[in-house]
Amino acid sequence: MYLGVFDMKERLEQTRKVLREKQHLKKMIEEDIRDLENDVQMIEEMMHAYSGNSN
C-alpha cells in the first residue's frame, strides 16, 4: 500500500511541475502575441501615415 501512495505523490509532483511549465509557456506566448499585435498596429499606422503623405 505504501508503494501506491508514493506513486501517487510522485505523479502529483510531476503533474504540478508540468502545470507550472505549461503556465510559464502560456505567459510567454501571451506576451509574444501582445508584442505582435503592437507591431501590427504600429506598421498599420506607418502605412496609413505614408499613404496619407503621398497623396
Short mmCIF file of C-alpha atoms in Angstrom, two decimals:
data_model
loop_
_atom_site.label_atom_id
_atom_site.label_comp_id
_atom_site.label_asym_id
_atom_site.label_seq_id
_atom_site.Cartn_x
_atom_site.Cartn_y
_atom_site.Cartn_z
CA MET A 1 0.00 0.00 0.00
CA TYR A 2 2.85 2.40 0.76
CA LEU A 3 4.18 1.95 -2.75
CA GLY A 4 0.83 3.06 -4.22
CA VAL A 5 0.80 6.22 -2.09
CA PHE A 6 4.36 7.02 -3.11
CA ASP A 7 3.49 6.58 -6.77
CA MET A 8 0.50 8.90 -6.42
CA LYS A 9 2.61 11.53 -4.63
CA GLU A 10 5.26 11.28 -7.35
CA ARG A 11 2.59 11.56 -10.03
CA LEU A 12 1.11 14.61 -8.29
CA GLU A 13 4.53 16.29 -8.11
CA GLN A 14 5.22 15.58 -11.78
CA THR A 15 1.77 16.84 -12.78
CA ARG A 16 2.31 20.06 -10.80
CA LYS A 17 5.70 20.51 -12.45
CA VAL A 18 4.20 20.09 -15.93
CA LEU A 19 1.40 22.52 -15.00
CA ARG A 20 3.91 25.18 -13.92
CA GLU A 21 5.89 24.71 -17.12
CA LYS A 22 2.76 24.98 -19.28
CA GLN A 23 1.61 28.09 -17.39
CA HIS A 24 5.02 29.68 -17.98
CA LEU A 25 4.84 28.84 -21.68
CA LYS A 26 1.32 30.26 -21.84
CA LYS A 27 2.54 33.52 -20.28
CA MET A 28 5.41 33.74 -22.77
CA ILE A 29 3.07 33.08 -25.71
CA GLU A 30 0.60 35.71 -24.48
CA GLU A 31 3.44 38.24 -24.24
CA ASP A 32 4.57 37.36 -27.77
CA ILE A 33 1.02 37.80 -29.04
CA ARG A 34 0.76 41.24 -27.40
CA ASP A 35 4.09 42.26 -28.94
CA LEU A 36 2.96 41.09 -32.38
CA GLU A 37 -0.35 42.92 -32.04
CA ASN A 38 1.55 46.09 -31.15
CA ASP A 39 3.86 45.59 -34.13
CA VAL A 40 0.91 45.15 -36.48
CA GLN A 41 -0.73 48.29 -35.11
CA MET A 42 2.49 50.28 -35.50
CA ILE A 43 3.00 49.08 -39.07
CA GLU A 44 -0.62 49.84 -39.96
CA GLU A 45 -0.20 53.37 -38.56
CA MET A 46 3.03 53.82 -40.52
CA MET A 47 1.35 52.62 -43.71
CA HIS A 48 -1.59 54.93 -43.12
CA ALA A 49 0.74 57.89 -42.49
CA TYR A 50 2.78 57.04 -45.58
CA SER A 51 -0.25 56.71 -47.81
CA GLY A 52 -1.62 59.98 -46.39
CA ASN A 53 1.62 61.83 -47.16
CA SER A 54 2.00 60.50 -50.68
CA ASN A 55 -1.31 61.94 -51.93
#
